[in-house]
Coordinates of C-alpha atoms in Angstrom, one line a residue:
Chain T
X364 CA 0.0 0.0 0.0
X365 CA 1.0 3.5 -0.7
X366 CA 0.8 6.3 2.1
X367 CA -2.0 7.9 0.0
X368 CA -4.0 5.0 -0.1
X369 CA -3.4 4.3 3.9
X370 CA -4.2 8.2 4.0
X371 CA -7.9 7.9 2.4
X372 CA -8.3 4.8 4.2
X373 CA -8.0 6.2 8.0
X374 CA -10.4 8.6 6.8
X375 CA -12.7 6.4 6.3
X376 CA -12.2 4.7 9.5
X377 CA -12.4 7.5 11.7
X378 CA -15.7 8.7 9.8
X379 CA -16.5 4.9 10.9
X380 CA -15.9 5.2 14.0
X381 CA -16.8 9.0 14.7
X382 CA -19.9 8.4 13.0
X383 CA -21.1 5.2 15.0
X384 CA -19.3 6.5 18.6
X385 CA -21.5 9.6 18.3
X386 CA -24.8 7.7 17.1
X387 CA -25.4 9.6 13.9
X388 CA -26.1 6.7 12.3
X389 CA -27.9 8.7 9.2
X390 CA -24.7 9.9 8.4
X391 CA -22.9 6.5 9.4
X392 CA -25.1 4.7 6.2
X393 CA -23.2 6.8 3.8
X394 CA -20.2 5.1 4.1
X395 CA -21.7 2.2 2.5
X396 CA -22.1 1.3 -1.1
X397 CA -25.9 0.4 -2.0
X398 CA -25.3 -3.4 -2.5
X399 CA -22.4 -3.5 1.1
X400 CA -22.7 -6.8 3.6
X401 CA -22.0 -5.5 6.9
X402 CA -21.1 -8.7 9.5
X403 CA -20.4 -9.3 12.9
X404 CA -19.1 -12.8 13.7
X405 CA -17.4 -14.4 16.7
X406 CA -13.6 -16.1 15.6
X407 CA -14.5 -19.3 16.8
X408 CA -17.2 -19.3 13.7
X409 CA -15.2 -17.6 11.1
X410 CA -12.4 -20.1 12.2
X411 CA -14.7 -23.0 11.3
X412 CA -15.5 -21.4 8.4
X413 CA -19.3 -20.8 9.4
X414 CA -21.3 -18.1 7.9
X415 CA -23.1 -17.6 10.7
X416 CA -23.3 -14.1 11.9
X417 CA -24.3 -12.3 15.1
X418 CA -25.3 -9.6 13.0
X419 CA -25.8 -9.3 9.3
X420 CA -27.4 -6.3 7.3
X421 CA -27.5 -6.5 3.4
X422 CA -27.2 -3.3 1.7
X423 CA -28.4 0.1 2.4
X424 CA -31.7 -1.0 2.7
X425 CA -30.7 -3.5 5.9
X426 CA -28.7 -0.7 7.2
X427 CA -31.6 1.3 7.6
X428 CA -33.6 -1.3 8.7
X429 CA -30.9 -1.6 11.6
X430 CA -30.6 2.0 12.6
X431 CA -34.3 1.8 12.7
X432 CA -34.7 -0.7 15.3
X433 CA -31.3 0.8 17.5
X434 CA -33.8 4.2 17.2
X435 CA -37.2 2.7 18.0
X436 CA -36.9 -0.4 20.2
X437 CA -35.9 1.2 24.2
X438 CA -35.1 -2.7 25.3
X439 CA -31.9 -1.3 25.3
X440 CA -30.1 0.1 28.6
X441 CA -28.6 3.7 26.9
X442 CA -24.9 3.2 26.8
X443 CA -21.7 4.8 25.0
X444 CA -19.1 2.9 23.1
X445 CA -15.6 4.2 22.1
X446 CA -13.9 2.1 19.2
X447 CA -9.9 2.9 19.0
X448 CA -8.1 1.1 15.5
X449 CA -4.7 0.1 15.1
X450 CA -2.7 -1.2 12.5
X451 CA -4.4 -0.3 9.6
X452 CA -3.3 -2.1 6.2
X453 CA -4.4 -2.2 2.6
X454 CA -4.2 -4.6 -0.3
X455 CA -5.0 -3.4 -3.5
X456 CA -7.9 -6.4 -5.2
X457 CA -8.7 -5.4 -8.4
X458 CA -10.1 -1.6 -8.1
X459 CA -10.9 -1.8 -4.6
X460 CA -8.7 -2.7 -1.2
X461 CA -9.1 -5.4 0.9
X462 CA -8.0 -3.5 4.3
X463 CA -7.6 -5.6 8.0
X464 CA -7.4 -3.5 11.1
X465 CA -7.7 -4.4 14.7
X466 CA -10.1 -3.0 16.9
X467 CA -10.9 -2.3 21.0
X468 CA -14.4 -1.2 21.7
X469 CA -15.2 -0.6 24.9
X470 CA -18.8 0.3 27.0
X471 CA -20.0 2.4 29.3
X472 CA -23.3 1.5 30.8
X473 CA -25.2 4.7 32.3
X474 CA -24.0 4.8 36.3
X475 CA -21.3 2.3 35.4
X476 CA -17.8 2.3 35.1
X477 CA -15.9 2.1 31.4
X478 CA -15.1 -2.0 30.5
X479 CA -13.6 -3.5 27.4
X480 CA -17.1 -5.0 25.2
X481 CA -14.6 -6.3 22.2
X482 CA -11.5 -6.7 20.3
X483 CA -11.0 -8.0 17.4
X484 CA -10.4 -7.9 13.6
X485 CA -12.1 -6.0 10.6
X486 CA -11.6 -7.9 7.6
X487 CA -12.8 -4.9 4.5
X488 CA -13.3 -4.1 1.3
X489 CA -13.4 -0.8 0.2
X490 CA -14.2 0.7 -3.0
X491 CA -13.6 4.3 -4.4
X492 CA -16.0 6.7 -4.7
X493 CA -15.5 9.6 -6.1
X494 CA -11.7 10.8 -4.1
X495 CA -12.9 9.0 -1.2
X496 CA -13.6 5.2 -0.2
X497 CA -16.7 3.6 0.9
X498 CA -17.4 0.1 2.8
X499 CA -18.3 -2.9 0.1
X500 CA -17.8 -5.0 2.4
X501 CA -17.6 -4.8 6.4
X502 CA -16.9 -8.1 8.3
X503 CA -16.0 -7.4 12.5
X504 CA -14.5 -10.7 13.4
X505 CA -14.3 -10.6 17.3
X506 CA -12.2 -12.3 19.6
X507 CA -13.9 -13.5 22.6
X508 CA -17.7 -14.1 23.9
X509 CA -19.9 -11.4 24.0
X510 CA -23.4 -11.3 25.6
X511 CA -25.3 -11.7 22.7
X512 CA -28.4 -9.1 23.6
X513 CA -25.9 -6.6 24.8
X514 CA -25.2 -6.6 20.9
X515 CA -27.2 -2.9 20.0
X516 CA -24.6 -1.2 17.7
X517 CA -22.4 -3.0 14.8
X518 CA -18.8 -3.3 16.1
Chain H
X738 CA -7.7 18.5 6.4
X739 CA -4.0 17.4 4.4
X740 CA -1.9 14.4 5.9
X741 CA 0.6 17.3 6.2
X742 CA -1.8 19.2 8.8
X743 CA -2.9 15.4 10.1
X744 CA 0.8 15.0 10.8
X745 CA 1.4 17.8 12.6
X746 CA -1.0 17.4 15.0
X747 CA -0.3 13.3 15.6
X748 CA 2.9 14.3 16.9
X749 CA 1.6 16.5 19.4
X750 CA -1.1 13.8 20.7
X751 CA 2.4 11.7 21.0
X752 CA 4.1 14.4 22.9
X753 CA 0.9 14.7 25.0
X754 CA 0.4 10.9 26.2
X755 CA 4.0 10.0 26.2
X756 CA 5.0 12.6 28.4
X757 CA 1.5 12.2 30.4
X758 CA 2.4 8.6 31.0
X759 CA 6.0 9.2 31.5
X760 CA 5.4 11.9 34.3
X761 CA 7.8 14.4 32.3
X762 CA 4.9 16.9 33.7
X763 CA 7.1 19.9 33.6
X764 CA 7.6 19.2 29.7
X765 CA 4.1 17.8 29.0
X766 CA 3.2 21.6 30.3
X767 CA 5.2 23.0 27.1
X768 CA 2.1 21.5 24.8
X769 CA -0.5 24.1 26.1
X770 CA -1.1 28.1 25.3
X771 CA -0.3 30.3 28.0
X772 CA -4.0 31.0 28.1
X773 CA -5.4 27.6 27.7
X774 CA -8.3 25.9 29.2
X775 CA -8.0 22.3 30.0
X776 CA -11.3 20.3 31.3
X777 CA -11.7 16.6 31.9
X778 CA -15.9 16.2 31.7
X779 CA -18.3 13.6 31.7
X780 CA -20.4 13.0 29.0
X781 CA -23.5 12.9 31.2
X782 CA -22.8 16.9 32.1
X783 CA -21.4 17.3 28.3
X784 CA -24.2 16.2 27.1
X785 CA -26.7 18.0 29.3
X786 CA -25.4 21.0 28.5
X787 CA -23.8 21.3 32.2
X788 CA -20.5 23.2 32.4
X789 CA -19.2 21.4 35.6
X790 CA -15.7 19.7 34.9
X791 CA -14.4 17.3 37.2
X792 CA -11.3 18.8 36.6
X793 CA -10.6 22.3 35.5
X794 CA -7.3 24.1 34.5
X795 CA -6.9 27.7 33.4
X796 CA -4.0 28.5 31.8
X797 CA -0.5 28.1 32.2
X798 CA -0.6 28.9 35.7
X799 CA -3.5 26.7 36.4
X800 CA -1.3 23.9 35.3
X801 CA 1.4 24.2 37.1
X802 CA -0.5 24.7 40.3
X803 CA -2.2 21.1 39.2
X804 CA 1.3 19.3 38.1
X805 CA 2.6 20.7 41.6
X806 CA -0.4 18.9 43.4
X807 CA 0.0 15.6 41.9
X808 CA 4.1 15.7 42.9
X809 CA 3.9 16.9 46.3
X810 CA 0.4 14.9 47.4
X811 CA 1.2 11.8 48.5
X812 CA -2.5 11.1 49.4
X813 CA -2.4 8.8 45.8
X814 CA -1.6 5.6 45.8
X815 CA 1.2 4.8 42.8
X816 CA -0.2 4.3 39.4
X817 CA 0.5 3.8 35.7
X818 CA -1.9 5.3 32.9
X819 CA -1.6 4.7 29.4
X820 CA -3.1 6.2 26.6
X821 CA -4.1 5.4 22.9
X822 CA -5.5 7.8 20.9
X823 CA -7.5 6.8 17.1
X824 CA -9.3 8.4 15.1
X825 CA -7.4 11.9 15.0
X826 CA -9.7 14.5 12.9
X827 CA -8.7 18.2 11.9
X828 CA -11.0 20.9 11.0
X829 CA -9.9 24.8 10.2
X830 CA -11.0 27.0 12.4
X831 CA -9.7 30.7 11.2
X832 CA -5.7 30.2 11.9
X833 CA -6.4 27.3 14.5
X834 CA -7.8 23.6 14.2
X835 CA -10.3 22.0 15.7
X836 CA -9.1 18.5 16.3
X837 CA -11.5 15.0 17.9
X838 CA -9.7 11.6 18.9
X839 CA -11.0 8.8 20.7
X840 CA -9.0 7.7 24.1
X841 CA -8.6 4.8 25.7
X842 CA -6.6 5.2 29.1
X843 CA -5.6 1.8 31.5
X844 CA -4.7 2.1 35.0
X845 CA -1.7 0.0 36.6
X846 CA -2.0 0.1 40.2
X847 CA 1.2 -0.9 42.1
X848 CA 1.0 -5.2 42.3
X849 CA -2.6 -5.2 40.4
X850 CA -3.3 -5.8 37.2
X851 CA -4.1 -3.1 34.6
X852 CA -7.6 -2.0 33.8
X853 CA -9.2 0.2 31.7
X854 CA -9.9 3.5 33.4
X855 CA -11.5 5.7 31.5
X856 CA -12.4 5.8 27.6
X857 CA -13.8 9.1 25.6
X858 CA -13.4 11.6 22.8
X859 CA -11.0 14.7 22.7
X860 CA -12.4 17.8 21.6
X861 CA -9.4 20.4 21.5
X862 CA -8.4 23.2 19.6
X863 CA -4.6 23.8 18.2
X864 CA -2.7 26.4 17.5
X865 CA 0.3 26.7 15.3
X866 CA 3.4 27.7 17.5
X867 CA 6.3 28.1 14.9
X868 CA 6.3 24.7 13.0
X869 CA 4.6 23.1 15.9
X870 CA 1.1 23.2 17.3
X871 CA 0.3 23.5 20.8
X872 CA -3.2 22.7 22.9
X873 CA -5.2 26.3 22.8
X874 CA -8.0 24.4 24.4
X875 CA -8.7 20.9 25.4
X876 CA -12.0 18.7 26.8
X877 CA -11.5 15.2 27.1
X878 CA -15.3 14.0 27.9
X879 CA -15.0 10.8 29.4
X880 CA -18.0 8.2 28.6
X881 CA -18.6 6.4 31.7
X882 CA -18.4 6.9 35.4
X883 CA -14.7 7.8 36.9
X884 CA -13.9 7.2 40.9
X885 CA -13.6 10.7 41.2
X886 CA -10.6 10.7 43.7
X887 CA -9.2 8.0 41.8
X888 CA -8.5 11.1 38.8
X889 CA -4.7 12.5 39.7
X890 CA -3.8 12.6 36.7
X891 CA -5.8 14.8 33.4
X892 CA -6.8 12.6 30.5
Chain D
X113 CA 11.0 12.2 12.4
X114 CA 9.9 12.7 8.6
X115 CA 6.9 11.2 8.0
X116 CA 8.6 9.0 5.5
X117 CA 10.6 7.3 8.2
X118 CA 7.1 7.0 10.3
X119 CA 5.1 5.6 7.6
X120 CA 8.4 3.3 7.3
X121 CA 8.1 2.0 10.9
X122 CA 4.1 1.9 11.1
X123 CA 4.4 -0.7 8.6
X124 CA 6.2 -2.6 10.9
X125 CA 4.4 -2.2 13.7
X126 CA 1.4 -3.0 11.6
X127 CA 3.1 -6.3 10.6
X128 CA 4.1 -7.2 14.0
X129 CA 0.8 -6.9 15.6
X130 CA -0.8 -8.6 12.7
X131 CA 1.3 -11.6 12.8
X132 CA 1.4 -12.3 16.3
X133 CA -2.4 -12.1 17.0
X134 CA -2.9 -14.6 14.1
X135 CA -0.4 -16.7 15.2
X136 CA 1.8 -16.7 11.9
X137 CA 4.7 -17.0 14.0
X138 CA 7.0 -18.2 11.3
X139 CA 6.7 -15.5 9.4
X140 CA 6.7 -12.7 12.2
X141 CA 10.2 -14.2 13.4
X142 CA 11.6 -12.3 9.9
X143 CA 11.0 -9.0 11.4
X144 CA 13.8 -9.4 13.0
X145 CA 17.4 -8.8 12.8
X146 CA 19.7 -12.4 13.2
X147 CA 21.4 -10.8 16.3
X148 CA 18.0 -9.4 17.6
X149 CA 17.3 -9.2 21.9
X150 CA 13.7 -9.3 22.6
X151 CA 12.6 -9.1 26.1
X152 CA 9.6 -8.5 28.3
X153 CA 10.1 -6.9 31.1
X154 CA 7.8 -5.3 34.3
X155 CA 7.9 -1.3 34.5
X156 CA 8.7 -1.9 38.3
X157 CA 12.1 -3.9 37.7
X158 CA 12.4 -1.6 34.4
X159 CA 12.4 1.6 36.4
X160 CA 14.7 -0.2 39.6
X161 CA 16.9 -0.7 36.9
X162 CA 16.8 -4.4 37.3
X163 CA 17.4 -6.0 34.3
X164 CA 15.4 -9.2 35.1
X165 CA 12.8 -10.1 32.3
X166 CA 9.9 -12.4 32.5
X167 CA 10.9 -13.1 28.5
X168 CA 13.9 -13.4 27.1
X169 CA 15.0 -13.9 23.2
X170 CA 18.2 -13.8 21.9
X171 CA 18.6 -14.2 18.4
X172 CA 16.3 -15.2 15.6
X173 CA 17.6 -18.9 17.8
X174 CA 16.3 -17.8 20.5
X175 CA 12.9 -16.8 19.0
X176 CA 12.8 -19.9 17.2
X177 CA 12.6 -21.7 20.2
X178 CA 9.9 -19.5 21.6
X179 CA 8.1 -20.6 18.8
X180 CA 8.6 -24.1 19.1
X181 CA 7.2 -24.2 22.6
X182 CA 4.2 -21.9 22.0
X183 CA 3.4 -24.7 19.6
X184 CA 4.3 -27.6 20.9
X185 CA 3.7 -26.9 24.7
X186 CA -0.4 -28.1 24.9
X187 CA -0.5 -26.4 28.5
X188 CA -2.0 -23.3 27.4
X189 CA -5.3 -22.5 27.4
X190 CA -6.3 -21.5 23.5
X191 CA -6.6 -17.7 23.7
X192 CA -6.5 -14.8 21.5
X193 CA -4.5 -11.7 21.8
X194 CA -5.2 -8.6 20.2
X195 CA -3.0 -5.4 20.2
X196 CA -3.5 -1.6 19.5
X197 CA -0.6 0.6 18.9
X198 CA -0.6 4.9 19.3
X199 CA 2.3 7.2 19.2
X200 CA 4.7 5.5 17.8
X201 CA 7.9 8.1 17.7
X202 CA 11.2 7.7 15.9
X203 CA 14.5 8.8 16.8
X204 CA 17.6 9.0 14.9
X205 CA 20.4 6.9 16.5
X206 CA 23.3 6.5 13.5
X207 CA 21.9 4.6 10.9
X208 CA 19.1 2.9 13.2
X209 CA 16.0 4.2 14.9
X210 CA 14.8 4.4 18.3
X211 CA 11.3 3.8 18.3
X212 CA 8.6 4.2 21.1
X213 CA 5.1 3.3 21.3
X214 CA 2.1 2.6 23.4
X215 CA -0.1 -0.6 23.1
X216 CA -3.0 -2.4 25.1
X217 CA -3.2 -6.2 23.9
X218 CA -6.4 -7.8 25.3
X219 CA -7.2 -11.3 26.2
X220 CA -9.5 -13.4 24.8
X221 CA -9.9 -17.5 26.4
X222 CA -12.4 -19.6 24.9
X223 CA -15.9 -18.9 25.9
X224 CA -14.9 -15.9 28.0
X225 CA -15.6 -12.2 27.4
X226 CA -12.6 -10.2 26.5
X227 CA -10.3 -8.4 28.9
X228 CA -7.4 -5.9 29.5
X229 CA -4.3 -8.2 29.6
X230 CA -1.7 -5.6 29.5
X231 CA -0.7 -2.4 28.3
X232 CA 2.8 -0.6 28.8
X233 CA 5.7 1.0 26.2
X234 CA 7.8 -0.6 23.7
X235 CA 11.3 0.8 23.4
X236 CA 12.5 -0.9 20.4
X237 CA 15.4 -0.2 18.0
X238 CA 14.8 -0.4 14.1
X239 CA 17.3 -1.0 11.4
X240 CA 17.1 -0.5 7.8
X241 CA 17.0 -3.9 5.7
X242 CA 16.7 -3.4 2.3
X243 CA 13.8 -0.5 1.5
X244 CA 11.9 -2.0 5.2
X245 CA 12.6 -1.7 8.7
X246 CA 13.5 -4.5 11.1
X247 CA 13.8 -5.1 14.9
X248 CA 17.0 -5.1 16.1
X249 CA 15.9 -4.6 19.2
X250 CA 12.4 -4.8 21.2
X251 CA 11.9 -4.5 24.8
X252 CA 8.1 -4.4 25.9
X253 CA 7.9 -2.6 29.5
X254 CA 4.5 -3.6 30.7
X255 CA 2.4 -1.3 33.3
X256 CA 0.6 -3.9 35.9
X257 CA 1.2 -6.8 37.2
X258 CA 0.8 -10.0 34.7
X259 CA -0.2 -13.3 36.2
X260 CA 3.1 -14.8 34.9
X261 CA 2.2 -18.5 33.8
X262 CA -0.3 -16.8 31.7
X263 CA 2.1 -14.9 29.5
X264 CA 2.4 -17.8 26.4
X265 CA 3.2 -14.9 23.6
X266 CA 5.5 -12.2 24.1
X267 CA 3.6 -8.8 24.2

């Protein structure tokens, strides 16, 4: 990869993560081509090569669909989560890049102190669009066992 | 903002953390505008509009009183905090920046193991100092709840 | 630093990290230089100048049997380790670099949620090899206190 590339693509992350920390997840959608597959799976099934997936939107339109239900459904306790992103790389695939990163999200429950919810690995592809890059692609492979309802946001 | 302007203001989240962490607290002072304002909030007051910082620094002056207090009170028990910044964002602002990052900081108290203690978002503003940029202003908003005389240290 | 030299060393970093949490140990052993020292060592015995380490690797030998026994040796739990990287920092030293940077590497055992399992400094020296940058040598000075049998990979 070439600085300029690793330059547009921590853009694009930090929209990412900006966008998602801060719950404007209008804005968040638009860093997603139409026809994008946005996954979150635990290692232990990506490992055995299963496809299934905690969470799994298909295009824009499943997007929405998500963002909709964080809006709407109040099962959820309100809580903040703060992604930091390290190690950022790109491999050029064709037009687009597939780009790994790791991640550490962590939670803070209302009243509660600040704990680690995740690590793990995104596994991308991003595509240009226009001078900047959007998700085709978004797989969060994470590393341990979460609680699966305290899954409300993508990782 | 440019990778050039990016750049600039990467190295002086380095300065700020590494010589946070270190204790060089004489040096880390050198990062901030004589005038500065320097405010460690929670996002519940942040958020609710609510000035009240849980720590509060003005200026130069208002520093020094604080890196005084942490060497000469021995009311804390020894610790280690660590930072990692992500995310770094630059907008113009007239002649300054107005720069975001997300924060992770861990606590090592002496014979324990480390912790997270606090994760959030910086919202500062940078101003060029010769070929350098120094801290104008700077809010780190912390996202959960903090022991509040466990803070000796700013975020 | 340039930002040449930085980008130079990220990449490193980047393939450090990258290679040890997914366990591609063969290939992470040639980031380093044949006359390497790798060590792990506690902040406290780090700062009493003590020059005890709770890991030790001389050589590319040396790592090659660290290797060995993290595969071979069956009396580890399976876990995952993930790391994040911030402020890395270069310094001239002759034709080599000193580098500095923080990381948190979290924990992940099988069917447990993720945790904290260190964080700390590196204080590494770089060397140039060809148009990349290798370790010639890496100490890791972690914060806290590790439970030792549980340190398998080096940090």
């Amino acid at each position: 990869m070439t600085l300029d590339e690793w330059w547009r693509a921590y853009q694009l992350y930090t929209d990412y993560t900006e966008l998602l920390d801060t719950q404007r997840l209008d804005d968040w959608i638009h860093l997603f081509e139409d026809d994008c597959l946005v996954r979150v799976m635990s290692a232990e099934n990506d490992k055995a090569g299963l496809p299934l997936a905690l969470m799994r939107c298909e295009g824009v339109p499943g997007l929405r669909d998500r963002v909709h239900a964080i809006k709407e459904v109040s099962v959820y306790a309100p809580r903040t989560m703060r992604h930091v992103v390290s190690g950022l790389r790109l491999t050029r695939q064709g037009g687009d890049f597939l780009a790994t990163a790791s991640f550490v999200v962590t939670q803070s429950l209302e009243g509660a102190q600040t704990t680690v919810f995740a690590s793990g690995v995104y596994r991308d592809r991003l595509t240009p669009a226009g001078d900047r890059l959007r998700f085709a692609e978004k797989v969060a492979v994470y590393d341990g066992d979460l609680v699966v309802n305290s899954m409300v946001y993508p990782l």
